[in-house]
Coordinates of C-alpha atoms and ligand atoms in Angstrom, one line a residue:
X1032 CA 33.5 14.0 -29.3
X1033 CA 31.3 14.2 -26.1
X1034 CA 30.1 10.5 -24.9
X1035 CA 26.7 10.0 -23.5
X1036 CA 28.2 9.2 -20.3
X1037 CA 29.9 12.5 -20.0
X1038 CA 26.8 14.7 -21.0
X1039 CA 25.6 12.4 -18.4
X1040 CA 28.2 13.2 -15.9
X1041 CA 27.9 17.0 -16.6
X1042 CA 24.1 16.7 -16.3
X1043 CA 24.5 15.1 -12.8
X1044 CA 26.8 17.9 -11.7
X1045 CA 24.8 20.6 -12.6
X1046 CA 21.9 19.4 -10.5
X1047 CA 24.5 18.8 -7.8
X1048 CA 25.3 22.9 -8.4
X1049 CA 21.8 24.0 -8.3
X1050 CA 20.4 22.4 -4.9
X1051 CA 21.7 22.6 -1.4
X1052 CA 20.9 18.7 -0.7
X1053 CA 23.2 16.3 -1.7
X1054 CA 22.9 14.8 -4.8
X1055 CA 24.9 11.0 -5.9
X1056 CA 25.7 9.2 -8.6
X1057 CA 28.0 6.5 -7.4
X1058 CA 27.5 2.9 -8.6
X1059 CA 27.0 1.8 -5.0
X1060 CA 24.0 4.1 -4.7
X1061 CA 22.5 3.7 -8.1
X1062 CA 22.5 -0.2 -6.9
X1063 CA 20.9 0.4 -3.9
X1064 CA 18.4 2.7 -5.3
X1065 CA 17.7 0.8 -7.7
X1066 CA 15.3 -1.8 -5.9
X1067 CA 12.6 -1.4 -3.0
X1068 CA 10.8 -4.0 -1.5
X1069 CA 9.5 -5.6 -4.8
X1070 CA 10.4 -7.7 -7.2
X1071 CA 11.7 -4.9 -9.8
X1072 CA 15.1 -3.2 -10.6
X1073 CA 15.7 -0.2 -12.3
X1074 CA 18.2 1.5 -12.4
X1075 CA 18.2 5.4 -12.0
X1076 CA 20.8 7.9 -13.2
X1077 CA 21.0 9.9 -9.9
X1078 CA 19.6 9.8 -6.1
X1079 CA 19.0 13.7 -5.2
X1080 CA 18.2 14.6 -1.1
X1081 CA 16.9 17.5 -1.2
X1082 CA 17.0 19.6 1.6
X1083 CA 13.9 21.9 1.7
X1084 CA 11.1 22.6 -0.6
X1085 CA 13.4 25.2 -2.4
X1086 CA 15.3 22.5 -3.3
X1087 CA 12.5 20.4 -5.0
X1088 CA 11.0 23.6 -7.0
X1089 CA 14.7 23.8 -8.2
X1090 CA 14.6 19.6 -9.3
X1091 CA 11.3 19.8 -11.0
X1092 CA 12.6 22.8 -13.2
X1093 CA 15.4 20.8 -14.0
X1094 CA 13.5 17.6 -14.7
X1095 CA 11.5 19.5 -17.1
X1096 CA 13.9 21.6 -18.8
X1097 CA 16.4 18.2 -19.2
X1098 CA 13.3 15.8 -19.8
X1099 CA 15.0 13.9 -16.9
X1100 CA 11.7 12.1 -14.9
X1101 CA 12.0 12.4 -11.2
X1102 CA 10.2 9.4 -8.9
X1103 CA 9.5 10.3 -4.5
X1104 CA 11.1 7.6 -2.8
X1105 CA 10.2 7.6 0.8
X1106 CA 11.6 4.0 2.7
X1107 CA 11.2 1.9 0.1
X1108 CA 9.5 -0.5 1.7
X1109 CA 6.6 -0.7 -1.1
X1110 CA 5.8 -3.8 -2.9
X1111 CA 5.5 -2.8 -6.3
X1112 CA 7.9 -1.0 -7.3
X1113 CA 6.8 2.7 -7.3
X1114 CA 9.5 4.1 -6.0
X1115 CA 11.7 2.9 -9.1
X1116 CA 12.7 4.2 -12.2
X1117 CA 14.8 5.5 -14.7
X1118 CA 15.4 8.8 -14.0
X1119 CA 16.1 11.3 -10.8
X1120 CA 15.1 9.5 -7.5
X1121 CA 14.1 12.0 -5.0
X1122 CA 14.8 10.8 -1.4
X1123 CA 12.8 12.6 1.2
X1124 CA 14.2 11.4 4.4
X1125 CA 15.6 15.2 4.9
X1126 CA 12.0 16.6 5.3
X1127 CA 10.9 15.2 8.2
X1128 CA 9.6 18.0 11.0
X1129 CA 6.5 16.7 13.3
X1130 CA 4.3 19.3 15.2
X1131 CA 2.0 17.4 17.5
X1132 CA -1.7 19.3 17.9
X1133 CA -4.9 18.3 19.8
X1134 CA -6.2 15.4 17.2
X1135 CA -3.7 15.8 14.6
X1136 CA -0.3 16.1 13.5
X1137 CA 1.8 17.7 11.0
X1138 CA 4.5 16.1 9.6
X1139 CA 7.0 16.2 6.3
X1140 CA 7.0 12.8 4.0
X1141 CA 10.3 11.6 5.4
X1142 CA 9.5 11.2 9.3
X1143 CA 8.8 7.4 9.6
X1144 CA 6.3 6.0 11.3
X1145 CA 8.1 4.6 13.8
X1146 CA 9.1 7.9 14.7
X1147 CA 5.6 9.2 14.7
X1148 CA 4.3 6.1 17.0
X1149 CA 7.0 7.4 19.4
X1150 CA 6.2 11.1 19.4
X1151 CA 2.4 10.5 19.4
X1152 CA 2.8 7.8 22.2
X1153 CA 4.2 10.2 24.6
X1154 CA 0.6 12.1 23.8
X1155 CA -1.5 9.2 24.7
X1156 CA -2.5 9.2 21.4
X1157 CA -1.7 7.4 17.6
X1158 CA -1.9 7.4 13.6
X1159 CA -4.2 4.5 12.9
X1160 CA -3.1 3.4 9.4
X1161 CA -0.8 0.7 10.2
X1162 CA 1.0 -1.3 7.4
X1163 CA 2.1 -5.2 8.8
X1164 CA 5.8 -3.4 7.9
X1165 CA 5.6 -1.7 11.0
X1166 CA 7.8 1.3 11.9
X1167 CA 9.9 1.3 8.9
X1168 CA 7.8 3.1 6.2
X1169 CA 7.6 7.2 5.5
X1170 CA 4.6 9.0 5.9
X1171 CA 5.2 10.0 2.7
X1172 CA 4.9 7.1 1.1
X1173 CA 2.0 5.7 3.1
X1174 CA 0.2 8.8 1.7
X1175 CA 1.1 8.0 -1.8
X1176 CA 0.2 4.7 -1.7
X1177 CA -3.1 4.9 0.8
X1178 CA -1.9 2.7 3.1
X1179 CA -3.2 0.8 5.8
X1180 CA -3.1 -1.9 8.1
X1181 CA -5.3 -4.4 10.8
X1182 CA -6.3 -1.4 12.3
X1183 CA -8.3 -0.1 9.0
X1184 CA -11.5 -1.9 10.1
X1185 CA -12.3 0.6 12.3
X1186 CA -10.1 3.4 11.6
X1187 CA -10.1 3.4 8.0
X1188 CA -6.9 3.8 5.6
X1189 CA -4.8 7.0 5.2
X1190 CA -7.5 8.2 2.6
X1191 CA -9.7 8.3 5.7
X1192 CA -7.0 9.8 8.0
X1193 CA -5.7 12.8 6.1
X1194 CA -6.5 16.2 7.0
X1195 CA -4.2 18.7 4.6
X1196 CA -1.8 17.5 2.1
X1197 CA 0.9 20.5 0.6
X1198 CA 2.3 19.4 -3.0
X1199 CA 4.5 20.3 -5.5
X1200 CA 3.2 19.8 -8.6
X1201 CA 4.8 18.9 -11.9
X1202 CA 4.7 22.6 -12.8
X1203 CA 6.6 23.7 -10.0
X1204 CA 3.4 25.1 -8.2
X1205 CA 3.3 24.5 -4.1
X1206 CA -0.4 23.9 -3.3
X1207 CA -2.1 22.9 -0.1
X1208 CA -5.4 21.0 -0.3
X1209 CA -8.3 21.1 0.6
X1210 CA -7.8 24.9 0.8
X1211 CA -6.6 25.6 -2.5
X1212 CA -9.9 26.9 -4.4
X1213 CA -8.7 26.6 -7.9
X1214 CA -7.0 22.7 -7.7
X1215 CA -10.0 21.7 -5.7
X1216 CA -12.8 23.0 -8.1
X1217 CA -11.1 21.2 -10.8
X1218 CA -10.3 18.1 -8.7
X1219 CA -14.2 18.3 -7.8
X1220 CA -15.3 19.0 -11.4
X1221 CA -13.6 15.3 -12.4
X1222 CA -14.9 13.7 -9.2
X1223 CA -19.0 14.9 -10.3
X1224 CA -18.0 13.4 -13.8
X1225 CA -16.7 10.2 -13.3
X1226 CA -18.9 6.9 -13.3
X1227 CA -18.8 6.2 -9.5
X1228 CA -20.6 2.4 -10.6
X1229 CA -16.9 1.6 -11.9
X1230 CA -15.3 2.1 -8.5
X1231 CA -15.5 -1.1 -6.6
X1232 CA -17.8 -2.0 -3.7
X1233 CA -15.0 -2.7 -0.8
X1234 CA -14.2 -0.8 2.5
X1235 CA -10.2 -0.2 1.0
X1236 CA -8.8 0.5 -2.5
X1237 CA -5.7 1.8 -3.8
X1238 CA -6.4 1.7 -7.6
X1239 CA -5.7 4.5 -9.3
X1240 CA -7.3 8.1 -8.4
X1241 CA -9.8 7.7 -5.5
X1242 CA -12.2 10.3 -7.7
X1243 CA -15.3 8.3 -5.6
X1244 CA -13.8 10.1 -1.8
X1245 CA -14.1 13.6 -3.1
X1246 CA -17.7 14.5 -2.7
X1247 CA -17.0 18.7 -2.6
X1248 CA -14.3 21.0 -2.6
X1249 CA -13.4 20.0 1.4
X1250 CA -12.6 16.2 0.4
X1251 CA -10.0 17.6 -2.4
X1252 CA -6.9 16.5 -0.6
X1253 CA -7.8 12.9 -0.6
X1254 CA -7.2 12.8 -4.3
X1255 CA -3.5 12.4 -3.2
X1256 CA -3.9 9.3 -1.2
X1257 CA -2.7 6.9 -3.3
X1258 CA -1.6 8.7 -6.0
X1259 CA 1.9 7.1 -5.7
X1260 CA 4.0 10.0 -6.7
X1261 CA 2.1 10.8 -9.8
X1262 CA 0.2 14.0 -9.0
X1263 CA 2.7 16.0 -6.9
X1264 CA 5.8 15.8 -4.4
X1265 CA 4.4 15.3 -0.9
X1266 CA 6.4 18.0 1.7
X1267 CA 4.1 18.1 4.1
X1268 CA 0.5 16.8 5.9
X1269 CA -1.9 16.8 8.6
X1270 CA -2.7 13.9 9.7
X1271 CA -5.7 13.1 11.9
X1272 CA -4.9 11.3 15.6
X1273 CA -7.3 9.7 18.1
X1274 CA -6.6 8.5 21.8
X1275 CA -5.0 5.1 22.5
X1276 CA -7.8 3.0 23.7
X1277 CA -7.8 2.4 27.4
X1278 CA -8.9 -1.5 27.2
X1279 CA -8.1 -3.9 24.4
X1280 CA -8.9 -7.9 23.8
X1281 CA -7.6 -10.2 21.1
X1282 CA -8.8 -13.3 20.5
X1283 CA -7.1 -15.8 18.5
X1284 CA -10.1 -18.2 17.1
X1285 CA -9.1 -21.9 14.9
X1286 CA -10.8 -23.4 12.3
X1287 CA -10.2 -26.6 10.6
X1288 CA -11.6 -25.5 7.3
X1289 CA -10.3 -21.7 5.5
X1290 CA -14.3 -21.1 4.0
X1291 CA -15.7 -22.0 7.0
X1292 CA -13.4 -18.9 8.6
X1293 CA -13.6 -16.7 5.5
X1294 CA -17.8 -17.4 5.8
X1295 CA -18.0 -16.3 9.6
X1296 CA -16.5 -12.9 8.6
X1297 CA -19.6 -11.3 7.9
X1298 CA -21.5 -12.5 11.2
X1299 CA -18.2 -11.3 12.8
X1300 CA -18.3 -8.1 11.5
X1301 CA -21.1 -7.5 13.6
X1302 CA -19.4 -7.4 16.7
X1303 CA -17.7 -4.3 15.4
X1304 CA -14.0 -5.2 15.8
X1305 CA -11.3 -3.0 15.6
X1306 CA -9.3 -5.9 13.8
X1307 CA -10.5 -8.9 11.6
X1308 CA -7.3 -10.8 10.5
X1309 CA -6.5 -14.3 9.0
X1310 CA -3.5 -16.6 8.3
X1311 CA -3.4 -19.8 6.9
X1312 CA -1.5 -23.0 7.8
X1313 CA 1.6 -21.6 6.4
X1314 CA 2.0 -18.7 9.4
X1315 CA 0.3 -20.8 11.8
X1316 CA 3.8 -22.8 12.0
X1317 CA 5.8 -20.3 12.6
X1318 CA 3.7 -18.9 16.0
X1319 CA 5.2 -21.0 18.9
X1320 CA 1.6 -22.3 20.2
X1321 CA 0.0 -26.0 20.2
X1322 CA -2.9 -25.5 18.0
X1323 CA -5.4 -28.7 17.4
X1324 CA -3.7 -30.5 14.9
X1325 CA -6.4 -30.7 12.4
X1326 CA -6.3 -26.3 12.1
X1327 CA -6.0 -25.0 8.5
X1328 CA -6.2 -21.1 9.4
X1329 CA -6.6 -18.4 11.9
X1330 CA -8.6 -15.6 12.4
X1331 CA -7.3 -12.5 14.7
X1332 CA -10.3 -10.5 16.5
X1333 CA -9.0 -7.1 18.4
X1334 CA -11.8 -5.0 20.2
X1335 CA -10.8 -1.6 21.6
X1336 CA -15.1 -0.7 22.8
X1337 CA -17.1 -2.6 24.3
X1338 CA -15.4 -5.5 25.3
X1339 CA -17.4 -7.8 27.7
X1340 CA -20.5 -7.2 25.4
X1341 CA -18.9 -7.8 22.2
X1342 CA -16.9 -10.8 23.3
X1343 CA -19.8 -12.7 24.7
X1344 CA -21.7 -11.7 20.9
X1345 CA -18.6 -13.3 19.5
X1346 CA -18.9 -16.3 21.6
X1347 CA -22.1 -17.0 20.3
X1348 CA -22.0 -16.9 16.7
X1349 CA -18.6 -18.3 16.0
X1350 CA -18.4 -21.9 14.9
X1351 CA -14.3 -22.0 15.3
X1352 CA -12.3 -22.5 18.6
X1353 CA -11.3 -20.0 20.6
X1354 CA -7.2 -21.1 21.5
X1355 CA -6.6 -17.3 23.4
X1356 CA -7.9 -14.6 24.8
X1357 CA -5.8 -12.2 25.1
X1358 CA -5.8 -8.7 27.8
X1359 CA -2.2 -7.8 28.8
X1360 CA -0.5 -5.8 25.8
X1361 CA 2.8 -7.5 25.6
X1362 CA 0.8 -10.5 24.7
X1363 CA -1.3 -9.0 22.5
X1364 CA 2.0 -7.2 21.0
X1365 CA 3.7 -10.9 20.5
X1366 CA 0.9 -12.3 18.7
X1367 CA 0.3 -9.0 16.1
X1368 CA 4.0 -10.0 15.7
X1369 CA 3.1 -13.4 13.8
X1370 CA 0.4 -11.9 12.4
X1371 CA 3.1 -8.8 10.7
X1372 CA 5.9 -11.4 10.0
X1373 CA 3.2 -13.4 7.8
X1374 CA 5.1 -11.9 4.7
X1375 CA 8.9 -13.0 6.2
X1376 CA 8.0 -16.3 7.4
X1377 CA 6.0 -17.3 4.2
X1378 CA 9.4 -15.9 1.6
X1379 CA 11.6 -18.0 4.4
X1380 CA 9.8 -20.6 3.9
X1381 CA 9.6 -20.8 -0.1
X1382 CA 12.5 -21.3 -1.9
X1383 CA 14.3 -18.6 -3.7
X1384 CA 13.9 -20.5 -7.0
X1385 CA 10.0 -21.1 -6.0
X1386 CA 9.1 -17.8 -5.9
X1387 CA 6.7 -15.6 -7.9
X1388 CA 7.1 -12.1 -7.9
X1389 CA 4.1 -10.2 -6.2
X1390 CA 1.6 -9.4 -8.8
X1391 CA -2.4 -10.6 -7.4
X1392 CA -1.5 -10.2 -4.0
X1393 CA -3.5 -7.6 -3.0
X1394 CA -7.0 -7.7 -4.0
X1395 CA -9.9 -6.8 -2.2
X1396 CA -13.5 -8.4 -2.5
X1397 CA -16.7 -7.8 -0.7
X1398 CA -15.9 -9.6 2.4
X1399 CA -19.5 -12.1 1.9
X1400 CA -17.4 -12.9 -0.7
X1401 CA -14.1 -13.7 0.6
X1402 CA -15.1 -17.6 -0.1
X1403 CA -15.4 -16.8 -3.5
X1404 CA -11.8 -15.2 -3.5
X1405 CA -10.7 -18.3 -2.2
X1406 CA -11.8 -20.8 -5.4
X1407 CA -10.3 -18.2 -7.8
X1408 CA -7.1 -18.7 -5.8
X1409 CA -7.6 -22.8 -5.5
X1410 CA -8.9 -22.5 -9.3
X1411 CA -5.4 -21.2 -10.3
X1412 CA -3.6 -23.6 -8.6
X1413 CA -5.1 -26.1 -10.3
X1414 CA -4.8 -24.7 -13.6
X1415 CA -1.2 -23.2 -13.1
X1416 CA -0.4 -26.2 -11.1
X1417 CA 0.9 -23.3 -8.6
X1418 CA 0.6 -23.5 -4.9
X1419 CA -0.3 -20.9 -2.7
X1420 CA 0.0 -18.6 1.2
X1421 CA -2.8 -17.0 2.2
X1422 CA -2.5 -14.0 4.9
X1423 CA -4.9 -10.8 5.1
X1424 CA -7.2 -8.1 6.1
X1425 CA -10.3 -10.7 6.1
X1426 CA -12.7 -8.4 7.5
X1427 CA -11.9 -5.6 4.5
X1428 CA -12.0 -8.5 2.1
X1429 CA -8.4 -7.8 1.6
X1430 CA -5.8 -11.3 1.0
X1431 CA -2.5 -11.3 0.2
X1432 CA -1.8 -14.4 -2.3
X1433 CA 1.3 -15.7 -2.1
X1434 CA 1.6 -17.9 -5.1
X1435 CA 5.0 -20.2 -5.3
X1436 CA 5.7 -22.4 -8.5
X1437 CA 8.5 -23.5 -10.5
X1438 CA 7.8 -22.2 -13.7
X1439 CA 9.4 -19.0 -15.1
X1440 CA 7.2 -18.2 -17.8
X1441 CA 6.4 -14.6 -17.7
X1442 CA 3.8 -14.9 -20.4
X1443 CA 2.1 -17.1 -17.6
X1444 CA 2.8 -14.8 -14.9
X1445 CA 1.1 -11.8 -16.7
X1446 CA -1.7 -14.8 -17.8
X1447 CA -2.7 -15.8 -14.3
X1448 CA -2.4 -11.8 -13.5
X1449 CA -5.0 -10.9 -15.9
X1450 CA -7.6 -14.1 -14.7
X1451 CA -7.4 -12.7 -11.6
X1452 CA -7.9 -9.6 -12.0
X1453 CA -10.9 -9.8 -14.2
X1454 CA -12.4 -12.2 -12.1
X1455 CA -12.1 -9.8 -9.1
X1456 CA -13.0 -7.1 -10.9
X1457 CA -16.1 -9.1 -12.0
X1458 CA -17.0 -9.4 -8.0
X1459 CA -17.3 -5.9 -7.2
X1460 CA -13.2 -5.9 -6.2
X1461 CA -10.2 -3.8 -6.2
X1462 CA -7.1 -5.5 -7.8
X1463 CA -4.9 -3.2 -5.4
X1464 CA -7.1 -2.7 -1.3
X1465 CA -3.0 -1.3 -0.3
X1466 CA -0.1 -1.6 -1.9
X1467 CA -0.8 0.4 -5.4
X1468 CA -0.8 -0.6 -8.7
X1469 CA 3.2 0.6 -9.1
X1470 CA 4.8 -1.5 -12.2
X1471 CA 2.6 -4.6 -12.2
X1472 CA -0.8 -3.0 -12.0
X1473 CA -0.9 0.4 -13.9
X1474 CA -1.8 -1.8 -16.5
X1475 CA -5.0 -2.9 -15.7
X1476 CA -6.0 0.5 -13.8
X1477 CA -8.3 1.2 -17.3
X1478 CA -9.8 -2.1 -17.1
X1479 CA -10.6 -1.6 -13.2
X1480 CA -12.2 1.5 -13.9
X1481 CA -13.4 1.2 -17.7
X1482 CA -12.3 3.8 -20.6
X1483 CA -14.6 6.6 -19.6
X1484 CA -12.7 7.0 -15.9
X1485 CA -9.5 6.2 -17.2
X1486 CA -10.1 9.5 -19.4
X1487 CA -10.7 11.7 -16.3
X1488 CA -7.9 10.1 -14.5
X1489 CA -5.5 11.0 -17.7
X1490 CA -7.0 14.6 -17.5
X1491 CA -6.3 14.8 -13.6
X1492 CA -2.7 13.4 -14.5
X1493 CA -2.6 16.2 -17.2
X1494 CA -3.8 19.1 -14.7
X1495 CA -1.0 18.3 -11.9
X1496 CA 1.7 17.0 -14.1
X1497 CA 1.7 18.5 -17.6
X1498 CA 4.4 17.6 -19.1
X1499 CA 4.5 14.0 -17.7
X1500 CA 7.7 14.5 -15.1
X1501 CA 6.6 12.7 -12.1
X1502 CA 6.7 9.3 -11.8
X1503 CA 5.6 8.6 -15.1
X1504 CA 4.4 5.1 -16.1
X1505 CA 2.9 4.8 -12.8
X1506 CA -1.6 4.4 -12.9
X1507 CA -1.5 6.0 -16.1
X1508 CA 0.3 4.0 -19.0
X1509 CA -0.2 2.6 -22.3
X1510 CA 2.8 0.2 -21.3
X1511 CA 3.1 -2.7 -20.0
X1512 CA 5.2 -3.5 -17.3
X1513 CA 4.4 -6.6 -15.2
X1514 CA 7.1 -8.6 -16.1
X1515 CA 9.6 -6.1 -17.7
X1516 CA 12.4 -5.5 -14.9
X1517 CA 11.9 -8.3 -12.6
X1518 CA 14.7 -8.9 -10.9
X1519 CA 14.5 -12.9 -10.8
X1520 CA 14.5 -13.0 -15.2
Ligands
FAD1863 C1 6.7 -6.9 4.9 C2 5.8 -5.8 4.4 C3 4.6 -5.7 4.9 C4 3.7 -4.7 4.4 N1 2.5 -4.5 4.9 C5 1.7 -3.6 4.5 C6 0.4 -3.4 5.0 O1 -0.1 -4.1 5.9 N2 -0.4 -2.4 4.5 C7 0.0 -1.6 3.6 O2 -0.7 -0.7 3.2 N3 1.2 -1.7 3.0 C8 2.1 -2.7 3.4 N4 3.3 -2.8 2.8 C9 3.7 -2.0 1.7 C10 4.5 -0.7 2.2 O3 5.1 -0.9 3.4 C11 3.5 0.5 2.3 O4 3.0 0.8 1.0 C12 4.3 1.8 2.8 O5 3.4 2.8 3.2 C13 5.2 2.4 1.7 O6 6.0 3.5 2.4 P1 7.5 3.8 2.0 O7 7.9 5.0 2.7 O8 8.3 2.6 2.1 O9 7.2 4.2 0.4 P2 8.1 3.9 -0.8 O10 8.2 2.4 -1.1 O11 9.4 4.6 -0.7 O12 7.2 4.6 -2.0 C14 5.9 4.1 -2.2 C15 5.3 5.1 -3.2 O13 5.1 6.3 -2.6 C16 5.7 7.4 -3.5 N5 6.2 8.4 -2.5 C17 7.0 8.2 -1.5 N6 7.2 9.4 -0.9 C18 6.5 10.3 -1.6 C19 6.3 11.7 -1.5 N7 6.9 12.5 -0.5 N8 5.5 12.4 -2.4 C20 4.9 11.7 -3.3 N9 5.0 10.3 -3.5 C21 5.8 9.7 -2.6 C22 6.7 6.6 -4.3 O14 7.0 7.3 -5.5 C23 6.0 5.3 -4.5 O15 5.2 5.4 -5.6 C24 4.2 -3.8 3.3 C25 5.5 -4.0 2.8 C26 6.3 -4.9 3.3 C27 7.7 -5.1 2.8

């Protein structure tokens, strides 16, 4: 009698016989592929590297004739675990080519974007999107998940910074968008149909398909960005560049209260920064300075135009204490520093058995309301008797919420998950402004965007991916998975 393990076995060397990218099964590999940068293990039942797009149009037939589902990984670095599952992971660190052109460049999924800061560097010139990760993530999966960074103020998120995406889709076909007439009319179609009063009123947003950025048949690519794998394998892009700004000036600003910072963002705004960033007392003791020892928070302001006008606007509206103001890169580079290691200093500084995985910490409200975000957070803690770290992207309304508590209750976890939620979707929010809704959020993508849109996004899902291949379970689900798979249970 055959064992499963051997139909298994024969399975993973007939992929390995069809492809000329290497393809792995051994337990070491199937461990390390089986976590990213969440909370979330899953185990998958082989890690292909495909070498070319040949080699991927070869995969997806085999996927769909084995009923074997096949997830993109790019770096891993994601926080939510879309780049797990159960299936064929498909590592695209081999298709990583970069063609530099005047304002944009072409790339494959797997360059990082370290890489691409280098190369783009020597052109005087830069990607904007700029997750807090730094140069460790793909391009690929930045797409996929619509990343962005301190930058996005001004320069938007990738949704905003993508030219030309080529896919594979679930059915094998290789299409480039926007140029590709019959995807796009389609993609359009759904985008007239929707109910655009469901999308949610902030400046970033990577809940399920961004139907609302496609207003004709030249927007269609951006129906990728943030897709997280589910529409198509990305193998290549455009991306658009812009020039490295010849002047800069950060300025670090104190406050002794976190609403009397979250308020001033609006009036702050106006000064038309390039960067709008906060951290609360938590990250503030980790950045080697003497603040005033009554601070609570920070605020990061970056200009890149304007500077001596904008500054002395700044000056006069602001009620907090300026502690720096900062011209000479390498200082501006050290301070960003603190402000990207907010995430590391905050998980060294809660205890292993304090944690609680990432599930609300990535909403997005209308930034007048960013005060508002703050009771919901304080109103949890009371209620949950949990405790909380606060970092973000204040001027895009965008906080990450670090919640830390004893309790292990995952019926609690997914409780406080969906008070959240509602409540930000109540505001005008987004329950995802980056990270995706991956494994802890799909769930709640139909009660983001209401039944009628989650309908179109299940007919979008059904025009790319027929037969369900493609990182399946991810933005469109019936399951729930928010506290199935964590690793700490
Ligand atoms: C410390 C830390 C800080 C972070 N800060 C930020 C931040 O400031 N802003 C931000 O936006 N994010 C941030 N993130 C999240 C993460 O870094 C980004 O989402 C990043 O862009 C993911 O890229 P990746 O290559 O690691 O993708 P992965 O984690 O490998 O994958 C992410 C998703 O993309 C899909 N995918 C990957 N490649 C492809 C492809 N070729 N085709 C189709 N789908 C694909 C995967 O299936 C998955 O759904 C942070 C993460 C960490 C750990």
């Amino acid at each position: 009698m055959v064992t499963s393990i051997e139909l298994l076995n024969n399975v993973r060397k007939n992929l390995a016989e069809l492809i000329s990218g290497e393809v792995l099964w051994d337990k070491e590999i199937l461990d390390y592929y089986s976590v990213d940068s969440s909370s979330y293990q899953i185990k998958p039942k082989v890690v292909v590297f495909p070498k070319n797009q040949n080699d991927i149009l070869k995969i997806i037939k085999f996927s769909r004739e084995n009923k074997i589902p096949i997830v993109p990984r790019g770096a891993s670095t994601g926080l939510v675990g879309g780049a797990l599952g159960s299936g064929i992971i498909l590592d695209l660190k081999n298709l990583n080519h970069i063609k530099v052109g005047k304002n944009f460049v072409s790339v494959g999924p797997g360059i990082t974007k370290g890489k691409l800061d280098l190369i783009l560097k020597k052109e005087e010139s830069f990607f904007a999107p700029n997750p807090s990760i730094g140069p460790y993530c793909s391009v690929g999966g930045m797409i996929a998940n619509n990343s962005s960074g301190s930058k996005s103020l001004k320069y938007g998120s990738v949704i905003d910074n993508l030219l030309e995406v080529t896919i594979i889709t679930g059915n094998g076909e290789v299409i480039t968008l926007p140029s590709n007439k019959k995807f796009g009319k389609a993609i359009t179609n759904f985008a007239h149909a929707i109910d655009r009063k469901k999308y949610p009123n902030v400046t970033k947003n990577s809940c399920g398909y961004r139907l609302d950025a496609i207003k004709n048949l030249n927007d269609s690519h951006k129906i990728i960005a943030g897709s997280e794998g589910t529409l198509g394998i990305i193998v290549s892009a455009k991306l658009k560049t812009k020039k490295i700004p010849q002047q800069k000036c950060l300025l670090i600003i104190e406050y002794d209260d976190i609403v009397k910072s979250t308020k001033e963002c609006v009036n702050i705004l106006r000064t038309k920064p390039v960067s709008l960033e906060f951290v609360d007392e938590h990250t503030l003791k980790n950045i080697s300075h003497r603040f005033h020892p009554s601070t609570k928070c920070l605020l990061f302001v970056e200009y890149d135009t304007n500077l001596k006008k904008n500054i002395s606007k700044l000056k006069k509206i602001i009620l907090g204490r300026i502690v720096c103001e900062l011209y000479a890169e390498l200082d501006i580079e050290r301070w960003w520093r603190f402000r990207d290691l907010a995430l590391s200093y905050n998980l060294k500084f809660i205890p292993k058995n304090m944690r609680i995985p990432h599930m609300i910490e990535d909403a997005a409200v209308p930034v007048e309301d960013l005060d508002k975000l703050i009771s919901i957070i304080n109103g949890i803690n009371r209620r949950f008797d949990t405790k909380s770290i606060i970092y973000g992207h204040a001027g895009n309304g965008n906080l990450h919420i670090r919640l830390i508590s004893k309790r292990k209750d995952k019926k609690l976890l997914k409780k406080i998950a969906k008070i959240f939620f509602i409540k930000v979707i109540k505001m005008g929010g987004t329950i995802t402004a980056e990270h995706g809704d991956g494994l802890p959020r799909s769930e709640f993508v139909k009660l983001q965007y209401g039944n009628k849109n989650y309908k179109i996004f299940r007919e979008l899902k059904k025009l790319f991916d027929p037969d369900n291949v493609l990182n399946p379970g991810k933005i469109i689900t019936e399951e729930s998975q928010i506290v199935r798979n964590l690793i700490q249970f």
